[in-house]
PDB file of C-alpha atoms in Angstrom:
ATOM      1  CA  UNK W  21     120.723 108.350 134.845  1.00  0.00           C
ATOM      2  CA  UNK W  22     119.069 105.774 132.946  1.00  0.00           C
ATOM      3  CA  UNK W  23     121.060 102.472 131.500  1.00  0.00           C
ATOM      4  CA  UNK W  24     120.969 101.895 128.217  1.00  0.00           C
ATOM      5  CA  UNK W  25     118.949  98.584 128.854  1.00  0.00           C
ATOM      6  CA  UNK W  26     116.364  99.983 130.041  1.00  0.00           C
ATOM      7  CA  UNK W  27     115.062 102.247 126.942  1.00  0.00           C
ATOM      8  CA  UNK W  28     112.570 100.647 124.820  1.00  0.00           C
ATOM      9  CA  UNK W  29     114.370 100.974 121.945  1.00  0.00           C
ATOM     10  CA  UNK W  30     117.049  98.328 123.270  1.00  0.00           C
ATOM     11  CA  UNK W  31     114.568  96.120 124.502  1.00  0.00           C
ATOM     12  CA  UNK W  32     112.969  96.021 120.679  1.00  0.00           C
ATOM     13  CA  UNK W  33     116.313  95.532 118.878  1.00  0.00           C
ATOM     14  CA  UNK W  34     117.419  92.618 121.345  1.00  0.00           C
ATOM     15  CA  UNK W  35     113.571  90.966 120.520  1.00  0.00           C
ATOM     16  CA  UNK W  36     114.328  91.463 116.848  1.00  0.00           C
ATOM     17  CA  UNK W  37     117.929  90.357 116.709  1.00  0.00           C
ATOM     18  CA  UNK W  38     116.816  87.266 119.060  1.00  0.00           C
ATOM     19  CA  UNK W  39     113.985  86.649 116.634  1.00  0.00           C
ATOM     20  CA  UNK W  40     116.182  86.858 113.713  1.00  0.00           C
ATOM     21  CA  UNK W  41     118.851  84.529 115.225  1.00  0.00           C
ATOM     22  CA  UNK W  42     116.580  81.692 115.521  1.00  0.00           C
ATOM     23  CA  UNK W  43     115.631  81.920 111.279  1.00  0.00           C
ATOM     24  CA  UNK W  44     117.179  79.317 109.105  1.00  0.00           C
ATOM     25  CA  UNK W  45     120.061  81.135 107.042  1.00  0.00           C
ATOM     26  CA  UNK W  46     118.006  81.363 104.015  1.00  0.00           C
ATOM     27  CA  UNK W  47     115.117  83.120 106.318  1.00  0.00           C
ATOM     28  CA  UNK W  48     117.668  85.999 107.219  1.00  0.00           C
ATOM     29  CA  UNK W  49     118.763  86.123 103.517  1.00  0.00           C
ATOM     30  CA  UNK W  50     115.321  86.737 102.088  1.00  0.00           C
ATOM     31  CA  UNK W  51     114.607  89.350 105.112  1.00  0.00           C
ATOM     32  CA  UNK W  52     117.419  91.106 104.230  1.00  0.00           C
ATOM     33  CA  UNK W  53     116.514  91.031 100.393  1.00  0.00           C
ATOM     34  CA  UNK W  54     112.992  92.249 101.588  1.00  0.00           C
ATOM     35  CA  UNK W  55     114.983  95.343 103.353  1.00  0.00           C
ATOM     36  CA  UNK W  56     117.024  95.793 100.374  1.00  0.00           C
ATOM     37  CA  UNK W  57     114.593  95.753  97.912  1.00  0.00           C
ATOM     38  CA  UNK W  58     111.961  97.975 100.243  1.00  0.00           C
ATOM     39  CA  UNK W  59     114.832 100.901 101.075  1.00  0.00           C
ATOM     40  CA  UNK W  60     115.630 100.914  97.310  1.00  0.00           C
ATOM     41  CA  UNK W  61     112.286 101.398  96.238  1.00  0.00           C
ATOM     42  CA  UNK W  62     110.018 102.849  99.034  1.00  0.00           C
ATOM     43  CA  UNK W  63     112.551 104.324 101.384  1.00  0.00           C
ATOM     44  CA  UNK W  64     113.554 103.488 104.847  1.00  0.00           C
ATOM     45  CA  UNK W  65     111.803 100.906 106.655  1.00  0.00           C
ATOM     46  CA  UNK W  66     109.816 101.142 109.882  1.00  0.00           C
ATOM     47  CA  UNK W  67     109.942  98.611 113.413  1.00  0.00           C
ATOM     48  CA  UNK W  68     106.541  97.645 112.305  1.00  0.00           C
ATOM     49  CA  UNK W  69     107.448  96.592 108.521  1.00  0.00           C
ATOM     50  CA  UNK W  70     110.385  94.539 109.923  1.00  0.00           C
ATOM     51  CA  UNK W  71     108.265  92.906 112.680  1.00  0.00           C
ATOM     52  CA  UNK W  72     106.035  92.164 110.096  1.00  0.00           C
ATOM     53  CA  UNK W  73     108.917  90.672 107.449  1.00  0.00           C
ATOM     54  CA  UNK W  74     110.326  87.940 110.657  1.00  0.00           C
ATOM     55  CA  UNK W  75     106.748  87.232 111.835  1.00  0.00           C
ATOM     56  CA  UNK W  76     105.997  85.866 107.861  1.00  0.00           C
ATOM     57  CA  UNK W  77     109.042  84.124 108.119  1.00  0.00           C
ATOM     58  CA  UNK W  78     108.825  82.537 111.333  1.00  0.00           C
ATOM     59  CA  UNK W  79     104.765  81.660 110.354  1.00  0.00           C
ATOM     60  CA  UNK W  80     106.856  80.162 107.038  1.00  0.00           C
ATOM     61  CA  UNK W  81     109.730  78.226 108.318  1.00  0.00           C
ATOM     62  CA  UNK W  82     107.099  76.578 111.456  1.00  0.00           C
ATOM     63  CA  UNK W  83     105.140  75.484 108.590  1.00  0.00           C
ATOM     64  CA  UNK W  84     102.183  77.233 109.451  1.00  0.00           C
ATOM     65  CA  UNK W  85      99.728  78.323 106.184  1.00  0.00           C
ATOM     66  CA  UNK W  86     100.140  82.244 105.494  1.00  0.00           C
ATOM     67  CA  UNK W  87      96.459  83.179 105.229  1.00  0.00           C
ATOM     68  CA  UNK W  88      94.563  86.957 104.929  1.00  0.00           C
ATOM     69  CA  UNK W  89      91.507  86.730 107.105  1.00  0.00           C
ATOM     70  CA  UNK W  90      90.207  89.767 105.551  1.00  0.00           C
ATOM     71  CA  UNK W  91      91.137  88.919 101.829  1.00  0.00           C
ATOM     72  CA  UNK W  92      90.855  91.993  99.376  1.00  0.00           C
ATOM     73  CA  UNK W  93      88.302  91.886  96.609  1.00  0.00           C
ATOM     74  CA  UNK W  94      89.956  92.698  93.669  1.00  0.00           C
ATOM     75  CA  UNK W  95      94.002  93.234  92.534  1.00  0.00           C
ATOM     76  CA  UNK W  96      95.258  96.430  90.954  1.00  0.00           C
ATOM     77  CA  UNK W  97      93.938  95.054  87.776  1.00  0.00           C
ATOM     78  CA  UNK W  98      90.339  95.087  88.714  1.00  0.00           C
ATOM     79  CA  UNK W  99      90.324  90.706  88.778  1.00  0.00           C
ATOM     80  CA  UNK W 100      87.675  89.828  91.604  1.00  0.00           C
ATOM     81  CA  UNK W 101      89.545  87.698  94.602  1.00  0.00           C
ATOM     82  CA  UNK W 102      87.392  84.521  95.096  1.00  0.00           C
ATOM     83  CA  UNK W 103      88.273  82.584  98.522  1.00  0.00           C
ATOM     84  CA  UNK W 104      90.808  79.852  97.632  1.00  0.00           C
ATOM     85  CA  UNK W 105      92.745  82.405  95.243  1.00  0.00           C
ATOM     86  CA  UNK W 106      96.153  82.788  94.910  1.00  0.00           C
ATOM     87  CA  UNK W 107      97.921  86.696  95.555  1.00  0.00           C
ATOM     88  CA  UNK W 108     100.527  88.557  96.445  1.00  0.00           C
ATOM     89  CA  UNK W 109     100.970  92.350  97.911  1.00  0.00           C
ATOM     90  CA  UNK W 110     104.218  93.697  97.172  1.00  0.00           C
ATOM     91  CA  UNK W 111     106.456  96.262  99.297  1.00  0.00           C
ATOM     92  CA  UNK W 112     104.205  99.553  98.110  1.00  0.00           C
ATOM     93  CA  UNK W 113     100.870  97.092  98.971  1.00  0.00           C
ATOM     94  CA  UNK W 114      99.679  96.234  95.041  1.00  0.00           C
ATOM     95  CA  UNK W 115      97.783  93.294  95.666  1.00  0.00           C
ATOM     96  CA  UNK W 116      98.115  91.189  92.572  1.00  0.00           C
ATOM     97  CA  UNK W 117      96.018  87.983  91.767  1.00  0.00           C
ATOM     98  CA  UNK W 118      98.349  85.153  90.309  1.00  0.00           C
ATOM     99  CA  UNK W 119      96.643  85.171  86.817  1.00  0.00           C
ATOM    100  CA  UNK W 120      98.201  88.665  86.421  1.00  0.00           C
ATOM    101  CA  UNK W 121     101.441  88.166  88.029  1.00  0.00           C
ATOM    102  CA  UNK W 122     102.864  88.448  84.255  1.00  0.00           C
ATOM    103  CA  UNK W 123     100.592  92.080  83.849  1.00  0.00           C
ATOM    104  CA  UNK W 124     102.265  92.900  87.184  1.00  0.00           C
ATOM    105  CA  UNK W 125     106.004  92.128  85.927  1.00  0.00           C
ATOM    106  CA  UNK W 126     105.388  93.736  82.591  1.00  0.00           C
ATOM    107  CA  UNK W 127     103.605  96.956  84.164  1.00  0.00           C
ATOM    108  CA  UNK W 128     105.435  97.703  87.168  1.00  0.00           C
ATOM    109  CA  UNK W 129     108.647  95.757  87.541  1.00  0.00           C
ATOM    110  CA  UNK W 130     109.496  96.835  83.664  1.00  0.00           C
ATOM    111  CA  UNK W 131     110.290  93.575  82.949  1.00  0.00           C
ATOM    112  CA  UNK W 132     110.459  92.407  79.506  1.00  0.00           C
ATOM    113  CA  UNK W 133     109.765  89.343  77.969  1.00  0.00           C
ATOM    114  CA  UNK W 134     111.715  87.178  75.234  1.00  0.00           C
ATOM    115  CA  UNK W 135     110.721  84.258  73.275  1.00  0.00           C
ATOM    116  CA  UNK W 136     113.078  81.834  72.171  1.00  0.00           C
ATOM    117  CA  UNK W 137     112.620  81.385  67.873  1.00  0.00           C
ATOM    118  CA  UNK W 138     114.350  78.292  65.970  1.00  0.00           C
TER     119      UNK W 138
END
C-alpha cells in the first residue's frame, strides 16, 4: 500500500503551499484574488495556472523585471506591440496594449465611465 506522501499529487501541493508561505501577505492576497476572479469568470483553475500565478509573484516581490521574450504583435484591438511597450493579458489571454486599457474596461469589463460636471 502506498503512503499518502508518496503520490505526486502531495508532493505538488506541499511545493505550492511552501511556495505560497514564503509570499509577503499582500502576494497571497492578490493570488487569491487572481483565483477568485479566474473561477468566477473562466472556471476552475489548473496546477499549471496556479504555478504560473506564485512564479509572477515570487519574480515580483524578488524584484526581478516581468518580461515576455516572445512579445505578441498586436492587442485585441489590432494596436501593433513595439519592444519597450507596455501590456497586459488578462485571465481568458486578451493581450491589451496600455493605450487601450480604457477600450478594454469599456468593452469587456462593462465598465462605465462618469465625468464629474460643476
Amino acid at each position: 500500500m502506498r503512503k499518502i506522501e508518496d503520490l505526486q499529487e502531495y508532493r505538488d501541493n506541499k511545493d505550492l503551499d511552501h511556495r505560497l508561505s514564503k509570499l509577503s501577505s499582500h502576494g497571497e492576497t492578490r493570488i487569491i484574488r487572481n483565483i477568485i476572479s479566474q473561477v468566477c469568470w473562466h472556471g476552475p483553475i489548473t496546477r499549471e495556472w496556479l504555478e504560473k500565478e506564485i512564479e509572477d509573484q515570487e519574480k515580483l516581490e524578488a524584484g526581478k523585471p516581468y518580461t515576455a521574450e516572445d512579445h505578441p504583435i498586436e492587442d485585441m484591438f489590432g494596436s501593433e506591440i513595439q519592444p519597450g511597450d507596455k501590456w497586459f493579458q488578462d485571465s481568458a489571454g486578451r493581450i491589451v496594449l496600455e493605450d487601450n486599457a480604457e477600450d478594454y474596461l469599456i468593452e469587456v469589463a462593462k465598465v462605465e465611465f462618469f465625468r464629474e460636471i460643476k
